[in-house]
Short mmCIF file of C-alpha atoms and ligand atoms in Angstrom, two decimals:
data_model
loop_
_atom_site.label_atom_id
_atom_site.label_comp_id
_atom_site.label_asym_id
_atom_site.label_seq_id
_atom_site.Cartn_x
_atom_site.Cartn_y
_atom_site.Cartn_z
CA MET T 26 57.50 -27.67 31.81
CA MET T 27 58.08 -27.00 27.82
CA ALA T 28 55.12 -28.41 26.67
CA LEU T 29 53.07 -25.42 29.18
CA GLN T 30 54.84 -22.24 27.84
CA ARG T 31 53.95 -23.72 24.13
CA ARG T 32 51.62 -21.99 22.78
CA PRO T 33 49.19 -23.79 19.71
CA HIS T 34 48.29 -20.99 16.49
CA LEU T 35 45.52 -20.08 17.13
CA LEU T 36 44.43 -19.76 13.43
CA LEU T 37 45.13 -23.32 13.54
CA THR T 38 43.10 -24.54 16.75
CA LEU T 39 40.59 -22.21 15.52
CA VAL T 40 40.07 -23.92 12.39
CA CYS T 41 40.69 -27.22 13.44
CA SER T 42 37.87 -26.73 16.01
CA SER T 43 35.90 -25.70 13.84
CA VAL T 44 35.78 -28.54 11.35
CA VAL T 45 35.06 -30.49 14.53
CA LEU T 46 32.62 -28.95 15.22
CA LEU T 47 30.81 -28.70 12.14
CA LEU T 48 31.57 -32.73 12.16
CA LEU T 49 29.81 -33.07 15.00
CA LEU T 50 26.88 -30.39 13.53
CA LEU T 51 26.27 -33.09 11.18
CA ASN T 52 26.15 -36.08 13.26
CA GLY T 53 23.17 -34.56 14.62
CA ALA T 54 23.74 -35.97 17.90
CA ALA T 55 23.12 -34.30 21.73
CA ALA T 56 26.09 -33.46 23.48
CA ALA T 57 27.21 -35.74 26.39
CA GLY T 58 28.77 -33.05 28.41
CA GLU T 59 30.72 -33.04 31.86
CA THR T 60 30.38 -37.13 33.18
CA GLY T 61 32.15 -36.93 36.44
CA GLN T 62 33.96 -40.10 35.24
CA LEU T 63 37.24 -40.43 35.70
CA THR T 64 39.02 -44.11 35.48
CA VAL T 65 42.65 -44.79 36.92
CA PHE T 66 45.04 -47.63 36.85
CA TRP T 67 46.37 -48.49 39.86
CA GLY T 68 49.34 -51.23 41.17
CA ARG T 69 52.26 -50.36 38.66
CA ASN T 70 53.96 -48.68 41.33
CA LYS T 71 54.81 -49.24 44.55
CA ASP T 72 54.95 -45.70 45.70
CA GLU T 73 51.72 -44.70 44.93
CA GLY T 74 50.09 -45.43 47.81
CA SER T 75 47.30 -48.99 48.75
CA LEU T 76 44.54 -49.45 46.89
CA GLN T 77 42.43 -48.05 49.78
CA GLU T 78 44.39 -44.83 49.45
CA THR T 79 43.69 -44.15 45.87
CA CYS T 80 39.64 -44.77 46.51
CA ASP T 81 40.09 -41.95 49.14
CA ALA T 82 41.70 -39.95 47.16
CA GLY T 83 38.25 -38.88 46.27
CA LEU T 84 39.18 -38.16 42.42
CA TYR T 85 37.77 -41.27 40.61
CA THR T 86 34.89 -43.48 39.82
CA THR T 87 36.68 -46.68 38.58
CA VAL T 88 39.85 -47.53 39.25
CA ALA T 89 41.49 -50.92 37.26
CA ILE T 90 44.01 -53.26 39.18
CA SER T 91 47.18 -53.57 36.68
CA PHE T 92 47.73 -55.84 35.27
CA PHE T 93 46.77 -59.31 35.16
CA GLY T 94 49.57 -60.26 32.18
CA VAL T 95 50.76 -63.59 32.72
CA PHE T 96 48.35 -66.14 30.53
CA GLY T 97 47.45 -67.65 27.95
CA HIS T 98 50.32 -70.19 27.96
CA GLY T 99 48.08 -72.10 31.25
CA LYS T 100 49.83 -70.25 33.88
CA TYR T 101 48.41 -67.04 35.86
CA TRP T 102 49.41 -64.15 37.18
CA THR T 103 48.83 -60.84 38.50
CA ASP T 104 51.77 -58.37 39.01
CA LEU T 105 51.78 -55.44 41.52
CA SER T 106 54.24 -53.78 41.72
CA GLY T 107 56.07 -55.02 45.09
CA HIS T 108 52.28 -53.68 46.25
CA PRO T 109 51.11 -56.53 49.53
CA VAL T 110 48.68 -58.44 47.92
CA ALA T 111 46.66 -59.50 51.83
CA ARG T 112 45.63 -56.50 52.09
CA VAL T 113 44.30 -55.65 48.78
CA GLY T 114 41.14 -57.67 49.18
CA ALA T 115 39.97 -55.61 52.27
CA ASP T 116 40.57 -52.40 49.73
CA ILE T 117 38.97 -53.05 46.94
CA LYS T 118 35.71 -54.06 48.96
CA HIS T 119 36.53 -50.49 50.62
CA CYS T 120 36.56 -49.12 47.26
CA GLN T 121 33.53 -50.30 46.27
CA SER T 122 31.81 -49.33 49.21
CA LYS T 123 32.25 -45.64 48.72
CA GLY T 124 30.34 -46.67 44.72
CA ILE T 125 33.88 -46.87 43.04
CA LEU T 126 33.92 -49.29 40.35
CA VAL T 127 37.00 -52.19 40.10
CA LEU T 128 38.26 -54.20 37.87
CA ILE T 129 40.79 -55.96 36.92
CA SER T 130 43.30 -54.78 33.64
CA ILE T 131 44.18 -57.48 31.43
CA GLY T 132 47.19 -57.39 28.83
CA GLY T 133 49.88 -54.74 29.79
CA GLU T 134 53.88 -53.64 29.63
CA GLY T 135 54.59 -57.28 29.49
CA ASP T 136 55.34 -59.70 26.79
CA GLN T 137 53.63 -63.23 29.22
CA TYR T 138 50.54 -63.39 27.44
CA SER T 139 48.79 -63.86 24.54
CA LEU T 140 45.46 -65.93 23.06
CA PRO T 141 46.93 -68.27 20.77
CA SER T 142 43.42 -70.48 20.40
CA ALA T 143 40.25 -69.90 21.45
CA LYS T 144 40.38 -72.74 23.73
CA SER T 145 42.78 -70.82 25.31
CA ALA T 146 40.34 -67.79 25.59
CA LEU T 147 37.69 -69.92 26.89
CA ASP T 148 40.16 -70.81 29.27
CA VAL T 149 41.24 -67.44 30.59
CA ALA T 150 37.81 -66.71 31.03
CA ASP T 151 37.23 -69.27 33.48
CA HIS T 152 39.84 -68.30 35.33
CA LEU T 153 39.40 -65.02 35.72
CA TRP T 154 35.77 -66.40 36.81
CA ASN T 155 36.61 -68.30 39.23
CA GLY T 156 39.91 -66.33 40.33
CA TYR T 157 38.58 -62.58 40.59
CA LEU T 158 35.28 -62.56 39.27
CA GLY T 159 31.85 -64.18 40.67
CA GLY T 160 32.89 -67.65 40.61
CA GLY T 161 35.06 -70.04 42.80
CA GLY T 162 34.91 -72.20 45.22
CA ARG T 163 36.86 -76.05 45.00
CA GLY T 164 39.85 -74.76 45.90
CA VAL T 165 40.18 -72.49 42.75
CA PHE T 166 43.02 -69.77 44.14
CA ARG T 167 41.63 -66.23 44.42
CA PRO T 168 44.36 -64.09 45.03
CA PHE T 169 42.12 -61.22 46.74
CA GLY T 170 39.98 -63.42 49.01
CA ASP T 171 36.10 -63.06 48.29
CA ALA T 172 35.98 -59.77 47.35
CA VAL T 173 34.11 -59.83 43.63
CA LEU T 174 35.55 -57.73 40.96
CA ASP T 175 33.21 -55.42 38.57
CA GLY T 176 35.09 -56.61 35.73
CA VAL T 177 37.38 -56.11 33.47
CA ASP T 178 39.08 -53.82 31.60
CA PHE T 179 41.16 -55.64 28.37
CA TYR T 180 44.71 -53.35 27.74
CA VAL T 181 45.66 -55.78 24.84
CA ASN T 182 49.58 -54.10 23.93
CA HIS T 183 50.58 -56.99 21.42
CA GLY T 184 49.44 -59.88 19.77
CA GLY T 185 46.50 -57.96 18.50
CA TRP T 186 42.95 -58.01 19.61
CA GLU T 187 42.36 -62.16 18.03
CA HIS T 188 40.11 -64.04 20.43
CA TYR T 189 39.96 -61.36 23.02
CA ASP T 190 35.85 -61.03 22.14
CA GLU T 191 35.36 -64.71 22.35
CA LEU T 192 37.04 -64.12 26.69
CA ALA T 193 34.80 -61.53 27.18
CA ARG T 194 31.50 -63.65 25.53
CA ARG T 195 31.89 -66.24 27.28
CA LEU T 196 32.57 -63.99 30.76
CA GLN T 197 28.70 -62.48 29.59
CA SER T 198 27.32 -65.72 29.08
CA PHE T 199 28.37 -66.19 33.33
CA VAL T 200 26.55 -63.07 33.93
CA ARG T 201 23.64 -64.75 32.37
CA ARG T 202 23.29 -67.75 34.57
CA GLY T 203 22.84 -65.41 37.24
CA GLY T 204 25.97 -64.26 38.26
CA LYS T 205 27.03 -60.40 39.34
CA ALA T 206 27.02 -58.45 36.50
CA VAL T 207 30.21 -57.58 34.75
CA TYR T 208 31.37 -54.65 33.12
CA LEU T 209 33.62 -55.25 29.35
CA THR T 210 35.83 -52.76 29.12
CA ALA T 211 39.20 -52.13 26.39
CA SER T 212 41.74 -49.77 26.13
CA PRO T 213 42.73 -49.89 22.95
CA VAL T 214 45.82 -47.90 22.16
CA CYS T 215 44.61 -44.87 19.45
CA SER T 216 46.30 -45.98 16.54
CA LEU T 217 44.25 -48.82 15.79
CA ALA T 218 41.24 -47.24 14.83
CA LEU T 219 43.20 -45.38 11.71
CA LYS T 220 44.47 -48.28 10.69
CA ASP T 221 41.20 -49.64 8.55
CA ASP T 222 41.02 -52.88 10.58
CA GLU T 223 37.47 -53.39 10.31
CA ARG T 224 37.99 -57.16 11.45
CA THR T 225 39.40 -55.91 14.88
CA MET T 226 37.54 -52.91 14.96
CA ARG T 227 34.60 -55.39 15.52
CA LYS T 228 36.14 -57.04 18.43
CA LEU T 229 35.71 -54.31 20.32
CA GLU T 230 31.91 -53.76 19.91
CA VAL T 231 31.33 -56.24 22.58
CA PHE T 232 32.91 -53.90 25.59
CA GLU T 233 30.54 -51.61 26.49
CA ARG T 234 33.13 -48.32 27.80
CA LEU T 235 36.25 -48.09 25.66
CA HIS T 236 38.99 -46.30 27.22
CA VAL T 237 41.58 -44.78 24.15
CA ARG T 238 44.64 -44.46 25.25
CA PHE T 239 45.31 -40.74 23.71
CA TYR T 240 49.26 -41.08 25.14
CA ASN T 241 52.20 -43.17 23.96
CA GLU T 242 51.36 -42.95 20.59
CA SER T 243 52.67 -40.43 17.94
CA SER T 244 49.99 -40.70 15.66
CA CYS T 245 47.62 -39.42 17.80
CA ASP T 246 48.68 -37.70 20.82
CA TYR T 247 47.96 -33.98 21.13
CA ASN T 248 50.06 -31.85 19.69
CA TYR T 249 49.68 -28.03 21.02
CA PHE T 250 51.01 -27.31 17.08
CA GLU T 251 49.07 -29.42 14.79
CA THR T 252 45.77 -30.84 16.94
CA ARG T 253 44.17 -32.61 14.40
CA PRO T 254 45.06 -35.38 14.28
CA PHE T 255 43.92 -35.81 17.89
CA TRP T 256 40.60 -34.34 16.77
CA GLY T 257 40.86 -36.63 13.63
CA ALA T 258 41.30 -39.52 16.24
CA TRP T 259 39.00 -39.00 18.62
CA VAL T 260 35.51 -38.08 16.12
CA THR T 261 36.52 -41.97 15.16
CA TRP T 262 36.62 -43.41 17.75
CA SER T 263 33.19 -41.77 18.67
CA SER T 264 31.50 -42.21 16.01
CA ARG T 265 32.30 -45.80 15.16
CA PHE T 266 30.84 -47.27 18.35
CA PRO T 267 28.14 -45.43 19.09
CA LYS T 268 26.93 -47.86 21.47
CA ALA T 269 29.96 -47.48 23.68
CA ARG T 270 30.49 -45.14 26.47
CA VAL T 271 34.17 -43.96 25.06
CA TYR T 272 36.61 -42.20 27.18
CA VAL T 273 39.72 -40.24 26.85
CA GLY T 274 42.72 -41.86 27.99
CA TRP T 275 45.40 -39.73 29.22
CA PRO T 276 48.95 -39.45 30.98
CA ALA T 277 49.13 -37.47 34.23
CA SER T 278 52.44 -36.80 33.61
CA GLU T 279 55.08 -35.12 30.61
CA GLU T 280 57.08 -38.35 30.87
CA THR T 281 54.74 -39.73 28.85
CA SER T 282 54.08 -38.21 25.34
CA GLY T 283 50.46 -36.55 25.46
CA PHE T 284 50.31 -35.63 27.85
CA VAL T 285 48.03 -31.99 27.71
CA ASP T 286 48.23 -29.26 30.76
CA PRO T 287 45.09 -29.21 32.56
CA GLN T 288 44.48 -25.78 31.79
CA THR T 289 44.41 -26.24 28.07
CA ILE T 290 41.95 -29.30 28.47
CA ARG T 291 39.75 -26.28 30.66
CA GLN T 292 40.10 -23.74 28.14
CA SER T 293 39.20 -25.50 25.61
CA VAL T 294 39.63 -29.61 24.24
CA ARG T 295 37.15 -30.22 26.77
CA TRP T 296 34.42 -28.25 24.92
CA SER T 297 34.95 -30.18 21.74
CA VAL T 298 35.36 -33.88 23.66
CA GLN T 299 32.40 -33.37 25.60
CA ASP T 300 30.19 -32.20 22.67
CA VAL T 301 29.76 -36.38 21.04
CA ALA T 302 26.99 -38.21 22.27
CA ASN T 303 28.81 -41.27 23.40
CA TYR T 304 31.66 -39.24 25.52
CA GLY T 305 32.26 -41.37 28.90
CA GLY T 306 34.98 -40.17 30.46
CA VAL T 307 38.97 -39.11 31.62
CA MET T 308 40.90 -42.86 31.76
CA ILE T 309 43.80 -41.92 33.75
CA TRP T 310 47.76 -43.35 33.03
CA GLU T 311 48.43 -43.75 35.80
CA ARG T 312 47.89 -43.94 39.63
CA TYR T 313 51.76 -42.88 40.70
CA HIS T 314 52.42 -40.41 38.13
CA ASP T 315 48.69 -38.34 39.02
CA LYS T 316 49.56 -38.64 42.83
CA MET T 317 52.48 -36.95 42.33
CA THR T 318 51.60 -34.56 39.42
CA GLY T 319 47.79 -33.79 40.42
CA PHE T 320 46.72 -33.84 36.33
CA GLY T 321 43.39 -35.60 38.11
CA ARG T 322 42.86 -33.49 41.06
CA ALA T 323 42.99 -30.22 38.24
CA ILE T 324 40.71 -31.79 35.75
CA LYS T 325 38.09 -33.49 38.44
CA ASP T 326 35.62 -30.95 38.41
CA ILE T 327 35.06 -30.85 34.41
CA VAL T 328 35.10 -33.83 33.15
C1 LIG W 21 54.26 -47.51 25.11
O1 LIG W 21 54.26 -47.97 23.39
C2 LIG W 21 55.23 -49.12 24.04
C3 LIG W 21 55.86 -49.90 22.62
O2 LIG W 21 55.39 -49.98 21.74
C4 LIG W 21 55.20 -50.25 24.60
O3 LIG W 21 56.11 -51.54 25.16
C5 LIG W 21 54.66 -50.42 26.36
O4 LIG W 21 54.10 -50.96 27.14
C6 LIG W 21 53.78 -48.96 26.37
N1 LIG W 21 53.17 -48.08 27.69
C7 LIG W 21 51.51 -48.27 28.12
C8 LIG W 21 51.84 -47.99 29.20
O5 LIG W 21 51.51 -49.10 27.58
#
């Protein structure tokens, strides 16, 4: 509740907003405005309710099942925090019938994944294609049965982005050979753009959508007293990836740093965020907290 009572310094806010607006004007691109797109992560807490319930909430346009968190060393595993896996396939189809995209998110908070070589990237791509996407057949184990996911989200927390672009390109090559389209999204930590690491940034060009994580990261979390780091990072990400749809990733709860209360988003933050041409929408971390706090419901009509 503390954050709700703090008030940003008005003058500072005005100065920052003017700087951002000036940058955007110089940029010359048309504003995206509201897109209505809300992505949520599901699978991190059994008490968040089923995938079907999540899709029936009437809030989200994309759900990222999280996480496919063991890979790269011959073993593969998706951890759903105790959700019964048997019904997930039917729930995926239910979500898709409502026009909601369902992705499998790879990586996450654990440390049992990495891509040590180009070969391991190709192996993981083959595994994802056959086990979750349009491949299959020949005795391949599909945890969600014949449900075909819409794409893959890359949530890489450690080990760097080496070889992940190769994994993504391999998936694209399957699609080119006549498979169903596969959405490729990444959820990079915001601070990546501040590190002057052009080699890694180039790898992210393969993704059509970026859910940038403005949470759990002191260097660009939204701060009510000093908003410049947040705005600087937002302008950096959106201008660096003009061809991608760039989403703002926010936590649904004050338990995670970077939380911005819905009223502040409604009254001020949204105007500048949506003023870039490739603004894509908002990503919410994650469903359990969103169900508890009602964050997504409070901003749904203005994303
Ligand atoms: C938050 O950051 C810590 C430290 O970098 C990391 O271990 C953890 O997995 C992160 N949480 C999420 C949800 O990404």
